[in-house]
Amino acid sequence: MKKTLTLLIATTALTAAIGIPAWAMLGTGSGSLPAVLQSSEGAAPLVLVDDDEEDDDDDEGNRKLRRAGGGEDDDGDDDDDDDDDDDDDCEAGQAGCGGAKNPAPAGSVAPPSNGLFGTGAPPKVQVN
Amino acid sequence: MKALLAALALTTALGFPAAAMAKPVTFTTTLNDYGGNGAYLAFYVTDANNAYVGSLWMAGGKSKYYQHLAGWFQATGGDTAQVNGITGASVGAGRKLEITLDLADALFDAGYTLHVDAAVEDMRDSPNEIVVPLNAAGAGQPVKGRRYIADFSYGM
């Protein structure tokens, strides 16, 4: 009980210490905020500066214009260009990326069993 | 001892025919200087009825772009399992891609056709840019592409 009472007194004192000076400022009208809110004969009408909805639509349109992405630099020994998409940091073989799973890169698993491949050497690739 | 030798002979006899049923084949694809980002390329095979049989290589590792390889995507529904283990990086403009694959002999001189789809970011898609029959006579014969691929050939 004593602890609770002490805590209550402390918080009340803290609130009073912060609130009373601010309240005093509002009362005297010396801050900038009360001056803006006061009506006057020469006040300018409010003007809409920006419309967030329009910006969002533009962003949507720009995203749709992008087509196939080319290049990722996740293969150290193959030629490629940077992929500057900012919503896909997935590497080949990773699951759960953007909904679709990227395929496993050559050498990490056996080629698909589609009857086209022999059982000899794994695929080799070279870019010049 | 005799049983062991017999077993060894049997396994050897079984192994040699299997080795002779496939051979290394090299696909060489040279790209034009088209002035864009790296190209995604899909190599896949259809049979004499133009039905999809399987994929041989995918240059480009992000599946979200595979929809722009329209021929391959239509044939597979974008199933990435079709290119597991046969996927590499996309290929830059002006570069030459050489892929050596161990392919079944039955793939050649049997009415199969190789297709190559190409796509580049912010540029037109190019499905079936290369379409060549797989046969011994066509080996080493360069075929010109119509947009991103300067020429393509395969060697056995």
PDB file of N, CA and C in Angstrom, chain A residues 82-122:
ATOM      1  N   ASP A  82      23.915  -7.080 -63.164  1.00  0.00           N
ATOM      2  CA  ASP A  82      23.268  -6.885 -61.875  1.00  0.00           C
ATOM      3  C   ASP A  82      21.771  -6.831 -62.058  1.00  0.00           C
ATOM      4  N   ASP A  83      21.080  -7.391 -61.101  1.00  0.00           N
ATOM      5  CA  ASP A  83      19.630  -7.322 -61.075  1.00  0.00           C
ATOM      6  C   ASP A  83      19.276  -6.304 -60.020  1.00  0.00           C
ATOM      7  N   ASP A  84      18.663  -5.202 -60.419  1.00  0.00           N
ATOM      8  CA  ASP A  84      18.449  -4.136 -59.450  1.00  0.00           C
ATOM      9  C   ASP A  84      17.055  -4.142 -58.882  1.00  0.00           C
ATOM     10  N   ASP A  85      16.336  -5.246 -59.011  1.00  0.00           N
ATOM     11  CA  ASP A  85      15.025  -5.353 -58.369  1.00  0.00           C
ATOM     12  C   ASP A  85      15.209  -5.325 -56.870  1.00  0.00           C
ATOM     13  N   ASP A  86      14.326  -4.589 -56.188  1.00  0.00           N
ATOM     14  CA  ASP A  86      14.527  -4.459 -54.759  1.00  0.00           C
ATOM     15  C   ASP A  86      13.619  -5.362 -53.960  1.00  0.00           C
ATOM     16  N   ASP A  87      12.842  -6.191 -54.625  1.00  0.00           N
ATOM     17  CA  ASP A  87      11.925  -7.029 -53.878  1.00  0.00           C
ATOM     18  C   ASP A  87      12.250  -8.494 -54.009  1.00  0.00           C
ATOM     19  N   ASP A  88      13.441  -8.828 -54.510  1.00  0.00           N
ATOM     20  CA  ASP A  88      13.785 -10.237 -54.656  1.00  0.00           C
ATOM     21  C   ASP A  88      15.256 -10.417 -54.383  1.00  0.00           C
ATOM     22  N   ASP A  89      15.572 -10.861 -53.212  1.00  0.00           N
ATOM     23  CA  ASP A  89      16.956 -11.138 -52.895  1.00  0.00           C
ATOM     24  C   ASP A  89      17.210 -12.625 -52.864  1.00  0.00           C
ATOM     25  N   CYS A  90      16.349 -13.398 -53.507  1.00  0.00           N
ATOM     26  CA  CYS A  90      16.434 -14.836 -53.415  1.00  0.00           C
ATOM     27  C   CYS A  90      17.503 -15.363 -54.339  1.00  0.00           C
ATOM     28  N   GLU A  91      18.196 -16.381 -53.870  1.00  0.00           N
ATOM     29  CA  GLU A  91      19.162 -17.073 -54.698  1.00  0.00           C
ATOM     30  C   GLU A  91      18.502 -18.317 -55.263  1.00  0.00           C
ATOM     31  N   ALA A  92      19.114 -18.872 -56.305  1.00  0.00           N
ATOM     32  CA  ALA A  92      18.586 -20.097 -56.897  1.00  0.00           C
ATOM     33  C   ALA A  92      18.522 -21.181 -55.832  1.00  0.00           C
ATOM     34  N   GLY A  93      17.415 -21.890 -55.784  1.00  0.00           N
ATOM     35  CA  GLY A  93      17.272 -22.977 -54.835  1.00  0.00           C
ATOM     36  C   GLY A  93      16.569 -22.579 -53.563  1.00  0.00           C
ATOM     37  N   GLN A  94      16.402 -21.294 -53.309  1.00  0.00           N
ATOM     38  CA  GLN A  94      15.758 -20.857 -52.086  1.00  0.00           C
ATOM     39  C   GLN A  94      14.260 -20.987 -52.221  1.00  0.00           C
ATOM     40  N   ALA A  95      13.646 -21.385 -51.145  1.00  0.00           N
ATOM     41  CA  ALA A  95      12.200 -21.537 -51.149  1.00  0.00           C
ATOM     42  C   ALA A  95      11.554 -20.323 -50.516  1.00  0.00           C
ATOM     43  N   GLY A  96      10.285 -20.167 -50.808  1.00  0.00           N
ATOM     44  CA  GLY A  96       9.508 -19.138 -50.144  1.00  0.00           C
ATOM     45  C   GLY A  96       9.852 -17.730 -50.573  1.00  0.00           C
ATOM     46  N   CYS A  97      10.452 -17.579 -51.720  1.00  0.00           N
ATOM     47  CA  CYS A  97      10.847 -16.258 -52.152  1.00  0.00           C
ATOM     48  C   CYS A  97       9.881 -15.774 -53.206  1.00  0.00           C
ATOM     49  N   GLY A  98       9.140 -14.742 -52.871  1.00  0.00           N
ATOM     50  CA  GLY A  98       8.209 -14.173 -53.838  1.00  0.00           C
ATOM     51  C   GLY A  98       7.160 -15.158 -54.258  1.00  0.00           C
ATOM     52  N   GLY A  99       6.927 -16.187 -53.484  1.00  0.00           N
ATOM     53  CA  GLY A  99       5.877 -17.137 -53.811  1.00  0.00           C
ATOM     54  C   GLY A  99       6.371 -18.306 -54.620  1.00  0.00           C
ATOM     55  N   ALA A 100       7.240 -18.073 -55.603  1.00  0.00           N
ATOM     56  CA  ALA A 100       7.705 -19.161 -56.453  1.00  0.00           C
ATOM     57  C   ALA A 100       9.124 -19.554 -56.030  1.00  0.00           C
ATOM     58  N   LYS A 101       9.407 -20.859 -56.139  1.00  0.00           N
ATOM     59  CA  LYS A 101      10.717 -21.331 -55.726  1.00  0.00           C
ATOM     60  C   LYS A 101      11.655 -21.289 -56.909  1.00  0.00           C
ATOM     61  N   ASN A 102      12.843 -20.764 -56.714  1.00  0.00           N
ATOM     62  CA  ASN A 102      13.838 -20.736 -57.772  1.00  0.00           C
ATOM     63  C   ASN A 102      14.410 -22.135 -57.944  1.00  0.00           C
ATOM     64  N   PRO A 103      14.804 -22.508 -59.152  1.00  0.00           N
ATOM     65  CA  PRO A 103      15.332 -23.853 -59.359  1.00  0.00           C
ATOM     66  C   PRO A 103      16.713 -24.008 -58.746  1.00  0.00           C
ATOM     67  N   ALA A 104      17.088 -25.253 -58.512  1.00  0.00           N
ATOM     68  CA  ALA A 104      18.406 -25.542 -57.973  1.00  0.00           C
ATOM     69  C   ALA A 104      19.447 -25.321 -59.066  1.00  0.00           C
ATOM     70  N   PRO A 105      20.566 -24.706 -58.751  1.00  0.00           N
ATOM     71  CA  PRO A 105      21.576 -24.447 -59.770  1.00  0.00           C
ATOM     72  C   PRO A 105      22.275 -25.731 -60.198  1.00  0.00           C
ATOM     73  N   ALA A 106      22.882 -25.679 -61.388  1.00  0.00           N
ATOM     74  CA  ALA A 106      23.614 -26.829 -61.924  1.00  0.00           C
ATOM     75  C   ALA A 106      24.728 -27.232 -60.965  1.00  0.00           C
ATOM     76  N   GLY A 107      24.864 -28.540 -60.785  1.00  0.00           N
ATOM     77  CA  GLY A 107      25.907 -29.051 -59.905  1.00  0.00           C
ATOM     78  C   GLY A 107      25.440 -29.291 -58.485  1.00  0.00           C
ATOM     79  N   SER A 108      24.312 -28.694 -58.102  1.00  0.00           N
ATOM     80  CA  SER A 108      23.823 -28.873 -56.731  1.00  0.00           C
ATOM     81  C   SER A 108      22.954 -30.124 -56.611  1.00  0.00           C
ATOM     82  N   VAL A 109      22.225 -30.419 -57.699  1.00  0.00           N
ATOM     83  CA  VAL A 109      21.417 -31.637 -57.746  1.00  0.00           C
ATOM     84  C   VAL A 109      21.564 -32.243 -59.140  1.00  0.00           C
ATOM     85  N   ALA A 110      21.096 -33.472 -59.269  1.00  0.00           N
ATOM     86  CA  ALA A 110      21.164 -34.128 -60.575  1.00  0.00           C
ATOM     87  C   ALA A 110      20.180 -33.481 -61.540  1.00  0.00           C
ATOM     88  N   PRO A 111      20.433 -33.536 -62.850  1.00  0.00           N
ATOM     89  CA  PRO A 111      19.476 -33.019 -63.827  1.00  0.00           C
ATOM     90  C   PRO A 111      18.144 -33.750 -63.707  1.00  0.00           C
ATOM     91  N   PRO A 112      17.088 -33.161 -64.228  1.00  0.00           N
ATOM     92  CA  PRO A 112      15.780 -33.814 -64.110  1.00  0.00           C
ATOM     93  C   PRO A 112      15.746 -35.142 -64.864  1.00  0.00           C
ATOM     94  N   SER A 113      14.915 -36.033 -64.385  1.00  0.00           N
ATOM     95  CA  SER A 113      14.797 -37.362 -65.007  1.00  0.00           C
ATOM     96  C   SER A 113      13.759 -37.287 -66.118  1.00  0.00           C
ATOM     97  N   ASN A 114      14.147 -36.651 -67.210  1.00  0.00           N
ATOM     98  CA  ASN A 114      13.215 -36.488 -68.318  1.00  0.00           C
ATOM     99  C   ASN A 114      13.575 -37.368 -69.512  1.00  0.00           C
ATOM    100  N   GLY A 115      14.560 -38.268 -69.319  1.00  0.00           N
ATOM    101  CA  GLY A 115      14.930 -39.176 -70.395  1.00  0.00           C
ATOM    102  C   GLY A 115      15.874 -38.572 -71.404  1.00  0.00           C
ATOM    103  N   LEU A 116      16.248 -37.317 -71.228  1.00  0.00           N
ATOM    104  CA  LEU A 116      17.107 -36.650 -72.199  1.00  0.00           C
ATOM    105  C   LEU A 116      18.578 -36.744 -71.822  1.00  0.00           C
ATOM    106  N   PHE A 117      18.830 -36.937 -70.548  1.00  0.00           N
ATOM    107  CA  PHE A 117      20.209 -36.921 -70.063  1.00  0.00           C
ATOM    108  C   PHE A 117      20.731 -38.337 -69.863  1.00  0.00           C
ATOM    109  N   GLY A 118      22.068 -38.497 -70.122  1.00  0.00           N
ATOM    110  CA  GLY A 118      22.709 -39.745 -69.788  1.00  0.00           C
ATOM    111  C   GLY A 118      23.125 -39.737 -68.332  1.00  0.00           C
ATOM    112  N   THR A 119      23.852 -40.762 -67.966  1.00  0.00           N
ATOM    113  CA  THR A 119      24.277 -40.864 -66.565  1.00  0.00           C
ATOM    114  C   THR A 119      25.747 -40.518 -66.425  1.00  0.00           C
ATOM    115  N   GLY A 120      26.264 -39.784 -67.407  1.00  0.00           N
ATOM    116  CA  GLY A 120      27.686 -39.455 -67.394  1.00  0.00           C
ATOM    117  C   GLY A 120      27.991 -38.181 -66.634  1.00  0.00           C
ATOM    118  N   ALA A 121      28.839 -37.369 -67.216  1.00  0.00           N
ATOM    119  CA  ALA A 121      29.343 -36.179 -66.535  1.00  0.00           C
ATOM    120  C   ALA A 121      28.221 -35.174 -66.292  1.00  0.00           C
ATOM    121  N   PRO A 122      28.304 -34.403 -65.210  1.00  0.00           N
ATOM    122  CA  PRO A 122      27.312 -33.359 -64.955  1.00  0.00           C
ATOM    123  C   PRO A 122      27.475 -32.227 -65.974  1.00  0.00           C
TER     124      PRO A 122
END
